[in-house]
Amino acid sequence: MNVHIINSYKLLNRLPKEASGKKIVIKEALSQGPVSNDTLPKLFEERAQFFKDAYGISEEVYYGESMPEIMKIPAIKKFSKVNLWFEHDIMSQVNLWFTCSLINFNIIKELSLVLPSVGHQNGFENMNKLQIAKTFKNKINLTYHQFTTLQNLWVAYCEKNFAAMHKLSRPLSSILPLLSEVIRVIESDYNGFTYAKKVLNKIQKDKEKDELKLIEKFKSAAPIYGYEEAQVAYLLEIIQQ
């Protein structure tokens, strides 16, 4: 069986015809809010509460939409070929690490990483169907060492062990060239959102008062986050408190 784990609903309907099989869509943003490497029930409880507090999304919606998709991952059948459709930005990478933590490498036939062209602005959203089909054709078959390194990144991220994260990023640099930058920004934000504040201070020189325009300018100035409008709005609210 072919399985495609996708980090965006926007990409779901743009997958090439060659990408046939079961589709699992990750509806999460684990780069924001609390995370835990304890048990899935505890993580789901924390995440449901976070989405309720931060975005006004009810716990029923989280348990009815996000959780069921996530639970499909550890239930992937033996000998499946699993394709991970993720991008280079912070939101996508953290979700990728978490996804890998749920996969049993020993029972699947093949695990591949499908990445867009390198560059902050070159996500799947900015690619046409032909380009997306080419990325699928050029997918990266992950080795066991690469896979376990991605799993360990999730553990280190939950523990806020940035020294370990920087060390783990090095052997993955050939396939994830922006990973070191992702980790630097995550660390700087943990230490007072220094990167986000720097970006905000730069764009506020324009004296932009329109909130939607400010959000769009932040997205453009800091594509490393990979956030949608609501996530940028939440980030800006935090750093301006």
Coordinates of N, CA and C in Angstrom, one line a residue:
M1 N 0.8 -1.2 0.0 CA 0.0 0.0 0.0 C 0.9 1.2 0.0
N2 N 0.5 2.2 -0.8 CA 1.2 3.5 -0.8 C 0.4 4.4 0.2
V3 N 1.2 5.1 1.0 CA 0.6 6.0 2.0 C 1.3 7.4 1.8
H4 N 0.5 8.4 1.8 CA 1.0 9.8 1.7 C 0.6 10.6 2.9
I5 N 1.6 11.0 3.7 CA 1.3 11.9 4.8 C 1.6 13.3 4.4
I6 N 0.6 14.2 4.4 CA 0.7 15.5 3.9 C 0.5 16.6 5.0
N7 N 1.4 17.6 4.9 CA 1.3 18.6 5.9 C 0.4 19.8 5.6
S8 N -0.4 19.7 4.6 CA -1.2 20.8 4.2 C -2.4 20.3 3.4
Y9 N -3.6 20.8 3.8 CA -4.8 20.5 3.0 C -4.7 21.1 1.6
K10 N -4.0 22.2 1.5 CA -3.9 22.9 0.3 C -3.2 22.0 -0.8
L11 N -2.3 21.2 -0.3 CA -1.6 20.3 -1.2 C -2.4 19.1 -1.6
L12 N -3.3 18.7 -0.8 CA -4.0 17.4 -1.0 C -4.6 17.3 -2.4
N13 N -5.3 18.3 -2.9 CA -5.9 18.2 -4.2 C -5.0 18.5 -5.3
R14 N -3.7 18.8 -5.0 CA -2.7 19.1 -6.1 C -1.7 18.0 -6.3
L15 N -1.9 16.9 -5.6 CA -0.9 15.8 -5.7 C -1.0 15.2 -7.1
P16 N 0.1 14.8 -7.7 CA 0.1 14.2 -9.0 C -0.6 12.9 -9.0
K17 N -1.0 12.5 -10.2 CA -1.7 11.2 -10.3 C -0.9 10.0 -9.9
E18 N 0.5 10.2 -10.0 CA 1.4 9.1 -9.6 C 1.3 8.9 -8.1
A19 N 0.8 9.9 -7.3 CA 0.8 9.8 -5.9 C -0.5 9.1 -5.5
S20 N -0.8 7.9 -5.9 CA -2.0 7.2 -5.6 C -1.8 6.5 -4.2
G21 N -3.0 6.2 -3.6 CA -2.9 5.5 -2.3 C -3.6 6.3 -1.2
K22 N -3.4 5.9 0.0 CA -4.0 6.4 1.2 C -3.4 7.8 1.5
K23 N -4.3 8.7 1.9 CA -3.8 10.1 2.2 C -4.1 10.4 3.7
I24 N -3.1 10.9 4.4 CA -3.2 11.3 5.8 C -2.8 12.8 5.8
V25 N -3.6 13.7 6.3 CA -3.3 15.1 6.4 C -3.1 15.5 7.8
I26 N -1.9 16.1 8.1 CA -1.6 16.6 9.4 C -2.2 17.9 9.6
K27 N -3.1 18.0 10.5 CA -3.8 19.3 10.8 C -3.3 19.7 12.2
E28 N -2.1 20.2 12.3 CA -1.5 20.6 13.5 C -0.4 21.7 13.2
A29 N 0.0 22.4 14.3 CA 1.1 23.4 14.2 C 1.9 23.3 15.5
L30 N 2.6 22.2 15.6 CA 3.3 21.9 16.8 C 4.5 22.8 17.2
S31 N 4.8 23.7 16.3 CA 5.8 24.7 16.5 C 5.3 25.8 17.4
Q32 N 4.0 25.8 17.7 CA 3.3 26.8 18.6 C 2.7 26.0 19.7
G33 N 2.8 26.6 20.9 CA 2.1 26.0 22.1 C 2.8 24.8 22.7
P34 N 2.2 24.2 23.7 CA 2.9 23.1 24.5 C 3.0 21.8 23.7
V35 N 4.1 21.1 23.9 CA 4.3 19.8 23.3 C 4.9 18.9 24.4
S36 N 4.7 17.6 24.2 CA 5.1 16.6 25.2 C 5.5 15.3 24.5
N37 N 6.6 14.7 24.9 CA 7.0 13.4 24.4 C 6.6 12.3 25.3
D38 N 5.6 12.6 26.2 CA 5.1 11.6 27.2 C 4.2 10.6 26.5
T39 N 2.9 10.8 26.5 CA 1.9 9.9 25.9 C 1.1 10.7 24.9
L40 N 0.5 10.0 23.9 CA -0.3 10.7 23.0 C -1.6 11.3 23.6
P41 N -2.2 10.6 24.5 CA -3.4 11.2 25.2 C -3.1 12.5 25.9
K42 N -1.9 12.5 26.6 CA -1.5 13.8 27.2 C -1.2 14.9 26.2
L43 N -0.5 14.5 25.1 CA -0.2 15.5 24.1 C -1.5 16.1 23.5
F44 N -2.5 15.2 23.2 CA -3.8 15.6 22.6 C -4.5 16.5 23.6
E45 N -4.5 16.2 24.9 CA -5.1 17.1 25.8 C -4.5 18.5 25.9
E46 N -3.2 18.5 25.9 CA -2.5 19.8 25.9 C -2.8 20.6 24.6
R47 N -2.7 19.9 23.5 CA -2.9 20.6 22.2 C -4.4 21.1 22.0
A48 N -5.3 20.3 22.4 CA -6.7 20.7 22.3 C -7.0 21.9 23.2
Q49 N -6.4 22.0 24.4 CA -6.6 23.1 25.2 C -5.9 24.3 24.6
F50 N -4.7 24.1 24.0 CA -4.0 25.2 23.3 C -4.8 25.8 22.2
F51 N -5.3 25.0 21.3 CA -6.1 25.5 20.2 C -7.4 26.2 20.7
K52 N -7.9 25.8 21.8 CA -9.1 26.4 22.4 C -8.7 27.8 22.9
D53 N -7.6 27.9 23.6 CA -7.2 29.2 24.2 C -6.7 30.1 23.2
A54 N -5.9 29.6 22.3 CA -5.2 30.5 21.3 C -6.1 30.9 20.1
Y55 N -6.9 30.0 19.7 CA -7.6 30.2 18.4 C -9.1 30.1 18.5
G56 N -9.6 29.8 19.7 CA -11.0 29.6 19.9 C -11.6 28.4 19.2
I57 N -10.8 27.4 18.9 CA -11.2 26.2 18.3 C -11.6 25.2 19.4
S58 N -12.8 24.7 19.4 CA -13.3 23.8 20.4 C -12.5 22.5 20.5
E59 N -12.5 21.9 21.7 CA -11.9 20.7 21.9 C -12.5 19.6 21.0
E60 N -13.8 19.7 20.8 CA -14.5 18.7 20.0 C -14.0 18.7 18.6
V61 N -13.7 19.9 18.1 CA -13.1 20.0 16.7 C -11.7 19.4 16.7
Y62 N -10.9 19.6 17.7 CA -9.6 19.0 17.7 C -9.7 17.5 17.7
Y63 N -10.5 17.0 18.7 CA -10.6 15.6 18.8 C -11.4 14.9 17.6
G64 N -12.1 15.7 16.9 CA -12.9 15.2 15.8 C -12.2 15.3 14.5
E65 N -11.2 16.2 14.4 CA -10.5 16.4 13.1 C -9.0 16.1 13.2
S66 N -8.3 16.8 14.1 CA -6.9 16.6 14.1 C -6.4 15.3 14.6
M67 N -7.0 14.9 15.8 CA -6.5 13.6 16.4 C -6.8 12.4 15.5
P68 N -7.9 12.2 14.9 CA -8.1 11.0 14.1 C -7.1 10.9 12.9
E69 N -6.7 12.0 12.3 CA -5.7 11.9 11.2 C -4.4 11.5 11.8
I70 N -4.0 12.0 13.0 CA -2.7 11.7 13.6 C -2.7 10.2 13.9
M71 N -3.8 9.7 14.5 CA -3.9 8.3 14.9 C -3.8 7.3 13.7
K72 N -4.0 7.8 12.5 CA -3.8 6.9 11.4 C -2.4 6.5 11.1
I73 N -1.4 7.3 11.6 CA 0.0 7.1 11.4 C 0.5 5.9 12.1
P74 N 0.4 5.7 13.4 CA 0.9 4.5 14.0 C 0.1 3.2 13.5
A75 N -1.0 3.4 12.9 CA -1.8 2.3 12.4 C -1.5 1.9 10.9
I76 N -0.5 2.5 10.4 CA -0.1 2.2 9.0 C 0.3 0.7 8.9
K77 N -0.2 0.1 7.8 CA -0.1 -1.4 7.7 C 1.4 -1.8 7.3
K78 N 1.7 -3.0 7.6 CA 3.0 -3.5 7.3 C 3.3 -3.5 5.8
F79 N 4.5 -3.3 5.5 CA 5.0 -3.4 4.1 C 4.5 -2.2 3.2
S80 N 4.0 -1.2 3.9 CA 3.5 0.0 3.1 C 4.7 0.8 2.7
K81 N 4.5 1.6 1.6 CA 5.5 2.6 1.1 C 4.9 3.9 1.6
V82 N 5.7 4.6 2.5 CA 5.2 5.8 3.1 C 5.9 7.0 2.5
N83 N 5.2 8.0 2.1 CA 5.7 9.2 1.5 C 5.4 10.4 2.4
L84 N 6.4 11.1 2.8 CA 6.3 12.3 3.7 C 6.4 13.5 2.9
W85 N 5.2 14.2 2.7 CA 5.2 15.5 2.0 C 5.3 16.7 2.9
F86 N 6.5 17.2 3.1 CA 6.7 18.3 4.0 C 7.6 19.3 3.4
E87 N 7.7 20.5 4.0 CA 8.4 21.6 3.4 C 9.6 21.9 4.4
H88 N 10.3 23.0 4.1 CA 11.6 23.3 4.8 C 11.4 24.2 6.0
D89 N 10.2 24.8 6.2 CA 10.0 25.8 7.2 C 9.8 25.2 8.6
I90 N 9.7 26.1 9.6 CA 9.6 25.7 11.0 C 8.3 24.8 11.2
M91 N 7.2 25.3 10.8 CA 5.9 24.6 11.1 C 6.0 23.2 10.5
S92 N 6.4 23.1 9.3 CA 6.5 21.8 8.6 C 7.5 20.9 9.2
Q93 N 8.7 21.4 9.5 CA 9.7 20.6 10.1 C 9.3 20.0 11.5
V94 N 8.8 20.8 12.3 CA 8.4 20.3 13.6 C 7.3 19.2 13.5
N95 N 6.4 19.4 12.6 CA 5.3 18.4 12.3 C 6.0 17.1 11.7
L96 N 7.0 17.3 10.9 CA 7.7 16.1 10.4 C 8.4 15.3 11.5
W97 N 9.1 16.0 12.4 CA 9.7 15.3 13.5 C 8.7 14.5 14.3
F98 N 7.6 15.1 14.6 CA 6.5 14.4 15.3 C 6.0 13.2 14.5
T99 N 5.7 13.4 13.3 CA 5.2 12.3 12.4 C 6.2 11.1 12.4
C100 N 7.4 11.4 12.3 CA 8.4 10.3 12.4 C 8.4 9.6 13.7
S101 N 8.1 10.3 14.8 CA 8.1 9.6 16.1 C 6.9 8.6 16.2
L102 N 6.0 8.7 15.3 CA 4.8 7.8 15.3 C 4.9 6.6 14.3
I103 N 6.0 6.6 13.5 CA 6.2 5.6 12.5 C 7.1 4.5 13.0
N104 N 6.7 3.2 12.7 CA 7.5 2.1 13.0 C 8.3 1.7 11.7
F105 N 9.5 2.2 11.7 CA 10.3 2.0 10.5 C 10.5 0.5 10.1
N106 N 10.5 -0.4 11.1 CA 10.8 -1.8 10.8 C 9.7 -2.6 10.2
I107 N 8.5 -2.0 10.1 CA 7.4 -2.8 9.5 C 7.0 -2.3 8.1
I108 N 7.6 -1.1 7.8 CA 7.2 -0.5 6.4 C 8.3 -0.9 5.4
K109 N 7.8 -0.9 4.2 CA 8.7 -1.3 3.1 C 9.7 -0.2 2.7
E110 N 9.2 1.0 2.7 CA 10.0 2.2 2.2 C 9.5 3.5 2.8
L111 N 10.4 4.3 3.2 CA 10.0 5.6 3.8 C 10.7 6.7 3.0
S112 N 9.9 7.6 2.3 CA 10.5 8.6 1.5 C 10.1 10.0 1.9
L113 N 10.9 11.0 1.7 CA 10.7 12.4 2.0 C 10.5 13.1 0.7
V114 N 9.4 13.8 0.5 CA 9.1 14.6 -0.7 C 9.2 16.0 -0.3
L115 N 10.2 16.7 -0.9 CA 10.4 18.1 -0.5 C 10.3 19.1 -1.7
P116 N 9.8 20.3 -1.5 CA 9.8 21.3 -2.6 C 11.2 21.8 -2.9
S117 N 11.3 22.6 -3.9 CA 12.6 23.2 -4.2 C 13.1 24.0 -3.0
V118 N 14.4 24.0 -2.8 CA 15.0 24.7 -1.7 C 14.8 26.2 -1.8
G119 N 14.4 26.8 -0.7 CA 14.2 28.2 -0.6 C 12.9 28.5 0.1
H120 N 13.0 29.6 0.9 CA 11.8 29.9 1.8 C 10.5 30.1 1.0
Q121 N 10.6 30.7 -0.2 CA 9.4 31.1 -0.9 C 9.0 30.0 -1.9
N122 N 9.8 28.9 -1.9 CA 9.5 27.8 -2.9 C 8.9 26.6 -2.2
G123 N 7.8 26.8 -1.5 CA 7.0 25.7 -1.0 C 6.1 25.1 -2.1
F124 N 5.4 24.1 -1.7 CA 4.5 23.4 -2.7 C 3.5 24.4 -3.2
E125 N 3.1 25.3 -2.4 CA 2.0 26.3 -2.8 C 2.4 27.1 -4.0
N126 N 3.7 27.3 -4.2 CA 4.2 28.2 -5.2 C 4.7 27.3 -6.4
M127 N 4.4 26.1 -6.4 CA 4.8 25.2 -7.5 C 3.6 24.7 -8.3
N128 N 3.7 24.5 -9.6 CA 2.6 24.0 -10.4 C 2.6 22.5 -10.3
K129 N 1.6 21.8 -10.9 CA 1.4 20.4 -10.8 C 2.6 19.6 -11.4
L130 N 3.1 20.2 -12.5 CA 4.2 19.5 -13.1 C 5.5 19.5 -12.2
Q131 N 5.7 20.6 -11.6 CA 6.8 20.7 -10.7 C 6.6 19.8 -9.4
I132 N 5.4 19.8 -9.0 CA 5.1 18.9 -7.8 C 5.3 17.4 -8.2
A133 N 4.9 17.1 -9.4 CA 5.1 15.7 -9.9 C 6.6 15.4 -10.0
K134 N 7.4 16.4 -10.3 CA 8.9 16.2 -10.4 C 9.5 15.9 -9.1
T135 N 9.0 16.7 -8.1 CA 9.5 16.5 -6.7 C 9.2 15.1 -6.2
F136 N 8.0 14.6 -6.6 CA 7.7 13.2 -6.2 C 8.6 12.2 -6.8
K137 N 8.8 12.4 -8.1 CA 9.7 11.5 -8.8 C 11.1 11.5 -8.2
N138 N 11.5 12.7 -7.7 CA 12.9 12.8 -7.1 C 12.9 12.6 -5.6
K139 N 11.9 12.0 -5.0 CA 11.8 11.8 -3.6 C 13.0 11.2 -3.0
I140 N 13.3 11.4 -1.7 CA 14.4 10.9 -1.0 C 14.1 9.7 -0.2
N141 N 14.7 8.6 -0.5 CA 14.5 7.4 0.4 C 15.3 7.5 1.6
L142 N 14.6 7.6 2.8 CA 15.3 7.9 4.0 C 16.0 6.6 4.5
T143 N 17.2 6.7 5.0 CA 17.9 5.6 5.7 C 17.4 5.5 7.1
Y144 N 17.7 4.4 7.7 CA 17.3 4.2 9.1 C 17.9 5.3 10.0
H145 N 19.2 5.6 9.7 CA 19.9 6.6 10.5 C 19.2 8.0 10.4
Q146 N 18.9 8.4 9.2 CA 18.2 9.7 8.9 C 16.8 9.7 9.6
F147 N 16.1 8.6 9.5 CA 14.8 8.5 10.2 C 14.9 8.6 11.7
T148 N 15.8 7.9 12.3 CA 16.0 8.0 13.8 C 16.5 9.4 14.2
T149 N 17.2 10.0 13.4 CA 17.7 11.4 13.7 C 16.5 12.3 13.7
L150 N 15.6 12.2 12.8 CA 14.3 13.0 12.8 C 13.5 12.7 14.0
Q151 N 13.4 11.4 14.4 CA 12.7 11.1 15.6 C 13.4 11.7 16.8
N152 N 14.7 11.7 16.9 CA 15.4 12.3 18.0 C 15.3 13.8 18.1
L153 N 15.1 14.4 16.9 CA 14.8 15.8 16.9 C 13.5 16.2 17.6
W154 N 12.5 15.3 17.4 CA 11.2 15.5 18.1 C 11.4 15.5 19.7
V155 N 12.2 14.5 20.1 CA 12.5 14.4 21.5 C 13.2 15.6 22.1
A156 N 14.2 16.0 21.3 CA 15.0 17.1 21.7 C 14.2 18.4 21.7
Y157 N 13.3 18.5 20.7 CA 12.5 19.7 20.7 C 11.5 19.8 21.9
C158 N 10.9 18.7 22.2 CA 10.1 18.6 23.4 C 10.8 19.0 24.7
E159 N 12.1 18.6 24.7 CA 12.9 18.9 25.9 C 13.6 20.2 25.9
K160 N 13.4 20.9 24.8 CA 14.1 22.2 24.5 C 15.6 22.1 24.7
N161 N 16.1 20.9 24.2 CA 17.5 20.7 24.2 C 18.1 21.1 22.9
F162 N 18.5 22.4 22.8 CA 18.9 23.0 21.6 C 20.3 22.5 21.2
A163 N 21.1 22.3 22.2 CA 22.5 21.7 21.8 C 22.3 20.4 21.1
A164 N 21.4 19.6 21.5 CA 21.2 18.3 20.9 C 20.6 18.5 19.5
M165 N 19.7 19.5 19.4 CA 19.1 19.7 18.1 C 20.1 20.2 17.0
H166 N 21.0 21.1 17.4 CA 22.0 21.6 16.5 C 22.9 20.4 16.1
K167 N 23.2 19.5 17.0 CA 24.1 18.4 16.7 C 23.4 17.4 15.7
L168 N 22.1 17.2 16.0 CA 21.3 16.3 15.2 C 21.1 16.8 13.8
S169 N 21.1 18.1 13.6 CA 20.8 18.7 12.3 C 21.9 18.5 11.3
R170 N 23.1 18.3 11.8 CA 24.3 18.3 10.9 C 24.3 17.1 9.9
P171 N 24.0 15.9 10.3 CA 24.0 14.8 9.3 C 22.8 14.9 8.4
L172 N 21.8 15.7 8.7 CA 20.7 15.9 7.8 C 20.8 17.1 6.8
S173 N 21.9 17.8 6.9 CA 22.1 19.0 6.1 C 22.0 18.8 4.6
S174 N 22.4 17.6 4.2 CA 22.4 17.3 2.7 C 21.0 17.2 2.2
I175 N 20.1 16.8 3.0 CA 18.7 16.7 2.5 C 17.8 17.8 3.0
L176 N 18.2 18.4 4.1 CA 17.4 19.5 4.7 C 18.3 20.7 4.9
P177 N 18.7 21.4 3.9 CA 19.7 22.5 4.0 C 19.3 23.7 4.8
L178 N 18.0 23.8 5.1 CA 17.6 24.9 5.9 C 17.3 24.5 7.4
L179 N 17.6 23.3 7.7 CA 17.3 22.8 9.1 C 18.1 23.5 10.2
S180 N 19.3 23.9 9.9 CA 20.1 24.6 10.9 C 19.5 25.9 11.2
E181 N 19.0 26.6 10.2 CA 18.3 27.9 10.3 C 17.0 27.8 11.1
V182 N 16.3 26.7 10.8 CA 15.0 26.4 11.5 C 15.3 26.3 13.0
I183 N 16.3 25.6 13.4 CA 16.6 25.4 14.8 C 17.1 26.7 15.4
R184 N 17.9 27.4 14.7 CA 18.3 28.7 15.3 C 17.2 29.7 15.6
V185 N 16.2 29.7 14.7 CA 15.0 30.6 14.9 C 14.2 30.0 16.1
I186 N 14.0 28.7 16.1 CA 13.2 28.1 17.2 C 13.9 28.5 18.6
E187 N 15.2 28.4 18.6 CA 15.9 28.6 19.8 C 15.8 30.1 20.2
S188 N 16.0 31.0 19.2 CA 15.9 32.4 19.5 C 14.5 32.8 20.0
D189 N 13.5 32.2 19.4 CA 12.1 32.5 19.9 C 11.9 32.0 21.3
Y190 N 12.5 30.9 21.6 CA 12.3 30.3 23.0 C 13.0 31.3 24.0
N191 N 14.0 32.0 23.5 CA 14.7 32.9 24.4 C 14.2 34.3 24.2
G192 N 12.9 34.5 24.3 CA 12.3 35.8 24.2 C 11.9 36.3 22.8
F193 N 11.7 35.4 21.9 CA 11.2 35.7 20.6 C 12.1 36.8 19.9
T194 N 13.4 36.6 20.1 CA 14.4 37.6 19.6 C 14.3 37.7 18.1
Y195 N 14.2 36.6 17.4 CA 14.2 36.7 15.9 C 12.9 37.4 15.4
A196 N 11.8 36.9 16.0 CA 10.5 37.5 15.6 C 10.4 39.0 15.9
K197 N 10.9 39.4 17.0 CA 10.9 40.8 17.4 C 11.8 41.6 16.4
K198 N 12.9 41.0 16.0 CA 13.8 41.7 15.1 C 13.1 41.9 13.7
V199 N 12.4 40.9 13.3 CA 11.6 41.0 12.0 C 10.5 42.1 12.2
L200 N 9.8 42.0 13.3 CA 8.7 42.9 13.5 C 9.2 44.4 13.6
N201 N 10.3 44.6 14.3 CA 10.8 46.0 14.4 C 11.2 46.5 13.0
K202 N 11.7 45.6 12.2 CA 12.1 46.1 10.8 C 10.9 46.5 10.0
I203 N 9.9 45.7 10.0 CA 8.7 46.0 9.2 C 7.9 47.1 9.8
Q204 N 8.0 47.4 11.1 CA 7.2 48.4 11.7 C 7.8 49.8 11.4
K205 N 8.9 49.9 10.8 CA 9.5 51.1 10.4 C 8.6 51.8 9.4
D206 N 7.8 51.0 8.7 CA 6.9 51.5 7.7 C 5.7 52.2 8.3
K207 N 5.6 52.1 9.7 CA 4.4 52.6 10.4 C 3.1 52.0 9.9
E208 N 3.2 50.7 9.6 CA 2.0 50.0 9.1 C 1.0 49.8 10.3
K209 N -0.2 50.3 10.1 CA -1.2 50.1 11.2 C -2.3 49.1 10.8
D210 N -2.5 48.8 9.5 CA -3.4 47.8 9.1 C -2.9 46.4 9.5
E211 N -3.7 45.7 10.4 CA -3.3 44.5 10.9 C -3.0 43.4 9.9
L212 N -4.0 43.3 8.9 CA -3.8 42.3 7.8 C -2.6 42.5 7.0
K213 N -2.3 43.8 6.7 CA -1.1 44.1 5.9 C 0.1 43.9 6.7
L214 N 0.1 44.1 8.0 CA 1.2 43.8 8.9 C 1.5 42.3 8.9
I215 N 0.5 41.5 9.0 CA 0.6 40.1 8.9 C 1.2 39.6 7.6
E216 N 0.8 40.1 6.5 CA 1.3 39.8 5.2 C 2.8 40.2 5.1
K217 N 3.1 41.3 5.6 CA 4.5 41.8 5.6 C 5.4 40.9 6.4
F218 N 4.9 40.5 7.6 CA 5.7 39.6 8.4 C 5.9 38.2 7.7
K219 N 4.8 37.7 7.1 CA 5.0 36.4 6.4 C 6.0 36.5 5.3
S220 N 6.0 37.6 4.6 CA 7.0 37.8 3.5 C 8.4 38.0 4.0
A221 N 8.5 38.7 5.2 CA 9.8 39.0 5.7 C 10.4 37.8 6.5
A222 N 9.6 36.9 7.0 CA 10.0 35.7 7.7 C 9.4 34.4 7.2
P223 N 9.6 34.1 6.0 CA 9.0 32.8 5.5 C 9.5 31.6 6.1
I224 N 10.6 31.7 6.9 CA 11.1 30.5 7.6 C 10.1 29.9 8.5
Y225 N 9.1 30.7 9.0 CA 8.1 30.1 9.9 C 7.1 29.2 9.2
G226 N 6.8 29.6 8.0 CA 5.8 28.8 7.2 C 4.4 29.0 7.8
Y227 N 4.1 30.1 8.5 CA 2.8 30.2 9.1 C 1.7 30.8 8.2
E228 N 0.5 30.4 8.5 CA -0.6 31.1 7.8 C -1.0 32.3 8.6
E229 N -2.0 33.1 8.1 CA -2.4 34.4 8.7 C -2.7 34.2 10.2
A230 N -3.5 33.2 10.6 CA -3.9 33.1 12.0 C -2.7 32.8 12.9
Q231 N -1.8 32.0 12.4 CA -0.6 31.7 13.2 C 0.3 32.9 13.4
V232 N 0.5 33.7 12.3 CA 1.3 34.9 12.4 C 0.6 35.9 13.4
A233 N -0.7 36.0 13.3 CA -1.4 36.9 14.2 C -1.2 36.5 15.7
Y234 N -1.2 35.2 15.9 CA -1.0 34.7 17.3 C 0.4 35.0 17.7
L235 N 1.4 34.8 16.8 CA 2.8 35.1 17.2 C 3.0 36.6 17.5
L236 N 2.4 37.4 16.6 CA 2.5 38.9 16.8 C 1.9 39.3 18.1
E237 N 0.8 38.7 18.5 CA 0.1 39.0 19.7 C 1.0 38.7 20.9
I238 N 1.7 37.6 20.9 CA 2.6 37.2 22.0 C 3.7 38.1 22.1
I239 N 4.4 38.4 21.0 CA 5.6 39.2 21.1 C 5.4 40.7 21.4
Q240 N 4.1 41.1 21.2 CA 3.8 42.5 21.5 C 3.2 42.7 22.9
Q241 N 3.1 41.6 23.6 CA 2.5 41.7 25.0 C 3.4 42.4 25.9

